[in-house]
Coordinates of C-alpha atoms in Angstrom, one line a residue:
X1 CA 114.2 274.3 102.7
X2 CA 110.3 275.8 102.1
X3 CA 109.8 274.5 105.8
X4 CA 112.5 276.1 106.8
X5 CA 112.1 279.6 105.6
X6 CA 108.7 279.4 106.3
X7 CA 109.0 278.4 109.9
X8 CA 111.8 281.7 110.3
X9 CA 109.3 283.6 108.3
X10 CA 106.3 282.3 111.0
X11 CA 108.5 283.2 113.8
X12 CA 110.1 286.8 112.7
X13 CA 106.3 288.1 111.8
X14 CA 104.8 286.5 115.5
X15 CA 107.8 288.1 117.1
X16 CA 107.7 291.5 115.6
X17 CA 103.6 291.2 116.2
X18 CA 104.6 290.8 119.9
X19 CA 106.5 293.8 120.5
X20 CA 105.1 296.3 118.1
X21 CA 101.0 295.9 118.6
X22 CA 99.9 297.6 121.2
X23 CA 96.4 297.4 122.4
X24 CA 93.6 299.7 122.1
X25 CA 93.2 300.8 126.1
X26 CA 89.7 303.0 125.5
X27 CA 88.3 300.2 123.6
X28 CA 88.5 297.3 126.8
X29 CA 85.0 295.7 127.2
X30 CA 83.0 296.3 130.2
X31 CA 83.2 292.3 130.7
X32 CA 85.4 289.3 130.1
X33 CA 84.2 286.8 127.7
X34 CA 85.4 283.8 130.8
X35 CA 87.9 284.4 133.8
X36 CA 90.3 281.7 132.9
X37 CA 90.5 277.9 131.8
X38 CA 87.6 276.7 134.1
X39 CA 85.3 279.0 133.5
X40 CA 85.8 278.4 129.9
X41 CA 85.2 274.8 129.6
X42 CA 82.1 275.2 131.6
X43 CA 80.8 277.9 129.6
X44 CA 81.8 275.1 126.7
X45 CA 80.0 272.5 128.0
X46 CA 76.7 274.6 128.7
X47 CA 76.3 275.5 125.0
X48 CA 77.0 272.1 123.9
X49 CA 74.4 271.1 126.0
X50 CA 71.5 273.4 123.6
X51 CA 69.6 270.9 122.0
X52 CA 69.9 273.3 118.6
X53 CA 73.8 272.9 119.6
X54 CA 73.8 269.2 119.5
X55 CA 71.9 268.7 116.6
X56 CA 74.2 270.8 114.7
X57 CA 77.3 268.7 115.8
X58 CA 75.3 265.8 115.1
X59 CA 74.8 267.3 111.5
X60 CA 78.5 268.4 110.7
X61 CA 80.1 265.4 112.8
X62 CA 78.3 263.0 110.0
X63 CA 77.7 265.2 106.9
X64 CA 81.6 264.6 105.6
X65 CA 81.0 260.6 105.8
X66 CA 80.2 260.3 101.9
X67 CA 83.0 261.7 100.7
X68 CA 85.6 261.0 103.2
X69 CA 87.0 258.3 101.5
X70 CA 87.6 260.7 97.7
X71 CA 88.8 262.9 99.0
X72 CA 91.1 261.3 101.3
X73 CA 92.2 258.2 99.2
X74 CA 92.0 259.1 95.6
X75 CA 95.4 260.9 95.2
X76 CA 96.9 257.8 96.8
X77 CA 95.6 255.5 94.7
X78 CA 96.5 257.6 91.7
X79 CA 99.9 257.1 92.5
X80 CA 99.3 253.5 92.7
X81 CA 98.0 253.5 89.3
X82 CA 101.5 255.2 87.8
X83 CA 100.4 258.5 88.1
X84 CA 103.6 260.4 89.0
X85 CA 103.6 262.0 92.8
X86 CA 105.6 265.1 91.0
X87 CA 102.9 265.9 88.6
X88 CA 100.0 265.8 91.3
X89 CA 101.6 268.1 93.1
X90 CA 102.0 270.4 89.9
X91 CA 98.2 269.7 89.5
X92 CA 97.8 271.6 92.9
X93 CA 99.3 275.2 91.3
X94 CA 96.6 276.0 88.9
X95 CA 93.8 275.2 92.0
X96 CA 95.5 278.0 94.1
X97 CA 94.2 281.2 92.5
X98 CA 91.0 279.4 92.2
X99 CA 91.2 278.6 96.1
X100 CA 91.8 282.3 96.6
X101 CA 89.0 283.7 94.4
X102 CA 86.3 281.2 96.0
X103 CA 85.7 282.3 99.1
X104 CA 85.1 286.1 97.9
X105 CA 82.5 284.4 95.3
X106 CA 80.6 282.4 97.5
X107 CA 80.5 284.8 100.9
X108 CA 77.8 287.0 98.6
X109 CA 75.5 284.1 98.9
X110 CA 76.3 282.8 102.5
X111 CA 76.0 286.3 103.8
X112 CA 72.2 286.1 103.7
X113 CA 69.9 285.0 106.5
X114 CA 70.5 281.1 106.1
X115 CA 74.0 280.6 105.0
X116 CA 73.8 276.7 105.3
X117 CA 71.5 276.6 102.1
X118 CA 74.8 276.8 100.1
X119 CA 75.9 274.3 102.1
X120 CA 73.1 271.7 101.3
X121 CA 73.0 272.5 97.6
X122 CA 76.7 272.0 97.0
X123 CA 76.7 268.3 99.1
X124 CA 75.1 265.8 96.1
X125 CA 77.8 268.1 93.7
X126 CA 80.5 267.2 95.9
X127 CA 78.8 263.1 96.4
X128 CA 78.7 262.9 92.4
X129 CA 82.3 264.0 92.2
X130 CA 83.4 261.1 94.7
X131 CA 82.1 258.8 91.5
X132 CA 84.4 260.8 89.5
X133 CA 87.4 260.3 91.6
X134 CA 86.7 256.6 91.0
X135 CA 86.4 257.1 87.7
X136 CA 90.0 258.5 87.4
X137 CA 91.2 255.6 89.1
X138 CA 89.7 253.0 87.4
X139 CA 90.5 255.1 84.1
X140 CA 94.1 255.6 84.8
X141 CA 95.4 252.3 83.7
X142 CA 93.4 252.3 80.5
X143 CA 95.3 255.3 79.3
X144 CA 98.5 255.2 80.6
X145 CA 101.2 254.5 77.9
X146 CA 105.2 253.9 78.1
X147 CA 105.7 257.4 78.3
X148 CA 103.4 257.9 81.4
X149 CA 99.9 259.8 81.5
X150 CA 98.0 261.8 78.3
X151 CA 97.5 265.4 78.4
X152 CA 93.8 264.8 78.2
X153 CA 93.9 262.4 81.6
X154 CA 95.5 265.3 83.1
X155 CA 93.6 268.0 81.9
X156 CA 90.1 265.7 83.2
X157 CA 92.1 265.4 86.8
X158 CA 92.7 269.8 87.1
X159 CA 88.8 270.0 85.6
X160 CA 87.8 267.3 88.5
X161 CA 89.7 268.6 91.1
X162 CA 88.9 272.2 90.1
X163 CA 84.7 271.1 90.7
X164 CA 85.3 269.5 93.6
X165 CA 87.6 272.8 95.5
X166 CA 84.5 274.7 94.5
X167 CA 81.7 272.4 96.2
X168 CA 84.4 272.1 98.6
X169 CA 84.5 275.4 99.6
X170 CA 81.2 276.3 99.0
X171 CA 80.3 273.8 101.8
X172 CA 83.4 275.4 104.3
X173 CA 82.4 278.8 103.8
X174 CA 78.9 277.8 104.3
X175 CA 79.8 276.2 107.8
X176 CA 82.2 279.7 108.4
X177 CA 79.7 281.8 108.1
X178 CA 76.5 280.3 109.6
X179 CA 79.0 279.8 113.0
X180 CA 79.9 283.6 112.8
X181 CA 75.9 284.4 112.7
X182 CA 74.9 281.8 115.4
X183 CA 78.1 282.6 117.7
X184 CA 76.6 285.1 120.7
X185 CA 78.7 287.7 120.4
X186 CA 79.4 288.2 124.2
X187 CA 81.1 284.7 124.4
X188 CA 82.1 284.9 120.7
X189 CA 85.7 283.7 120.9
X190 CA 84.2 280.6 122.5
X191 CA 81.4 280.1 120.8
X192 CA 83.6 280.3 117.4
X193 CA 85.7 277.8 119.0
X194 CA 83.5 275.1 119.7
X195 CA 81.7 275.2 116.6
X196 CA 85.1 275.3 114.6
X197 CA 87.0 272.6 116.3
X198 CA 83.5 270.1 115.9
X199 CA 83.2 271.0 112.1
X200 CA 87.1 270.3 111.2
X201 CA 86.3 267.1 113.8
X202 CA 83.6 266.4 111.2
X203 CA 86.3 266.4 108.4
X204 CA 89.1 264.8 109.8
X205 CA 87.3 261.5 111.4
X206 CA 85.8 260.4 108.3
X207 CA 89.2 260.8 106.6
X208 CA 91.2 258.9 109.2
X209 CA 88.6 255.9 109.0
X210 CA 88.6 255.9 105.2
X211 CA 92.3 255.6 104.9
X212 CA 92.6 252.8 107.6
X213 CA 90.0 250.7 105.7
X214 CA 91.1 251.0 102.6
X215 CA 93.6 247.9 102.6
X216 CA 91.0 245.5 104.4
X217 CA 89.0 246.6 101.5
X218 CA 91.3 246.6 98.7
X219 CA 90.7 243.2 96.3
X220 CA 93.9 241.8 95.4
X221 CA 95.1 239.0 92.9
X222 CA 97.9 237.1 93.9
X223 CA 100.1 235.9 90.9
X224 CA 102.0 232.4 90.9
X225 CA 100.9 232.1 94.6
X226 CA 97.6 229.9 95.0
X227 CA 95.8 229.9 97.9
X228 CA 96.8 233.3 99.2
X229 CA 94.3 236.1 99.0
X230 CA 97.0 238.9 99.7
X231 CA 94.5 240.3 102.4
X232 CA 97.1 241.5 105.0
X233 CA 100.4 242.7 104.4
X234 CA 102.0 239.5 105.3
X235 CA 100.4 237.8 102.9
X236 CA 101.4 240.4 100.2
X237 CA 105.3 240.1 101.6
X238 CA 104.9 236.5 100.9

């Protein structure tokens, strides 16, 4: 149902967006940004090809490698641990106003002239609190009780999660804004682009790897089985 309306909301607001904006005619720039798709990937491929270009995609490509695996495995595995899937999702409402108010706080000190300072000083913050996530894993099942989870565990999880959302964003806005102030403003759009689609690249590649390793490095005990390691899924079924 949420999808739902959302989706009819999506499409009512993109249609009426459609017919009703018109263009500004007096304000049409003297010349295109690219003629069509070919020109566009060339022009791509000739800024990637900057050496400053590279070593920034080198940079953001790698830099989300230490933290992949928290942020991408933790709330799993806090499910594994007993933690109920309904109440980490509640755990997500009090981060949303906080989500909102972040990226006003920290654009007053990426708009300088090196925005990726914010970026460097938030990384350790955001590498320590990869220790805390495993923390809160390893702590779960010493707390849990029959009734479930303490009100002290979860209070620890919304203080955790409500650190890391801020080195989180501190690091995103960082990357936002020094792409804005690199990007030359004739090819802007394209510039942008680029530089967008590598840094959520960056994010998404460490995430994807993290989540397929974590069985082959999951240590199980088998119980009343000897001999078996439970190291594939077939051994676990068995």
């Amino acid at each position: 149902d949420f999808l739902f309306f959302w989706g009819a909301v999506f499409l009512v607001t993109t249609t009426l967006v459609a017919f009703l904006k018109k263009e500004n005619q007096e304000l049409i720039p003297a010349k295109e940004e690219t003629k069509g798709v070919t020109d566009t990937y060339r022009l791509l491929f000739s800024i990637i090809k900057m050496p400053a270009v590279l070593t920034f995609c080198l940079l953001i490509l790698t830099s989300k490698v230490g933290f992949s695996a928290a942020d991408a495995v933790t709330g799993l595995k806090l499910v594994e641990e007993g933690v109920p899937k309904e109440h980490l999702a509640l755990l997500a409402v009090p981060m949303v106003p906080l989500q909102i108010i972040l990226p006003l706080v920290i654009s007053k000190y990426t708009a300088g002239p090196q925005p990726l300072n914010t970026f460097y000083k938030a990384m350790p913050y955001r590498l320590l609190l990869g220790l805390e996530f495993a923390f809160l894993v390893w702590w779960a099942p010493k707390v849990k009780h029959e009734g479930g989870f303490p009100v002290y565990y979860y209070a620890v999880v919304v203080l955790s999660y409500a650190l890391h959302q801020i080195t989180l964003y501190s690091m995103y806005v960082a990357i936002m804004a020094f792409n804005a102030k690199v990007s030359d403003p004739l090819i802007g759009g394209t510039y942008m682009t680029l530089l967008n689609t590598v840094s959520n690249l960056g994010g998404n590649w460490p995430s994807t790897v993290a989540l397929w390793l974590v069985d082959p490095l999951t240590v199980k005990e088998c119980a009343g089985a000897q001999g078996h390691t439970c190291a594939t899924a077939e051994a676990t079924e068995v």
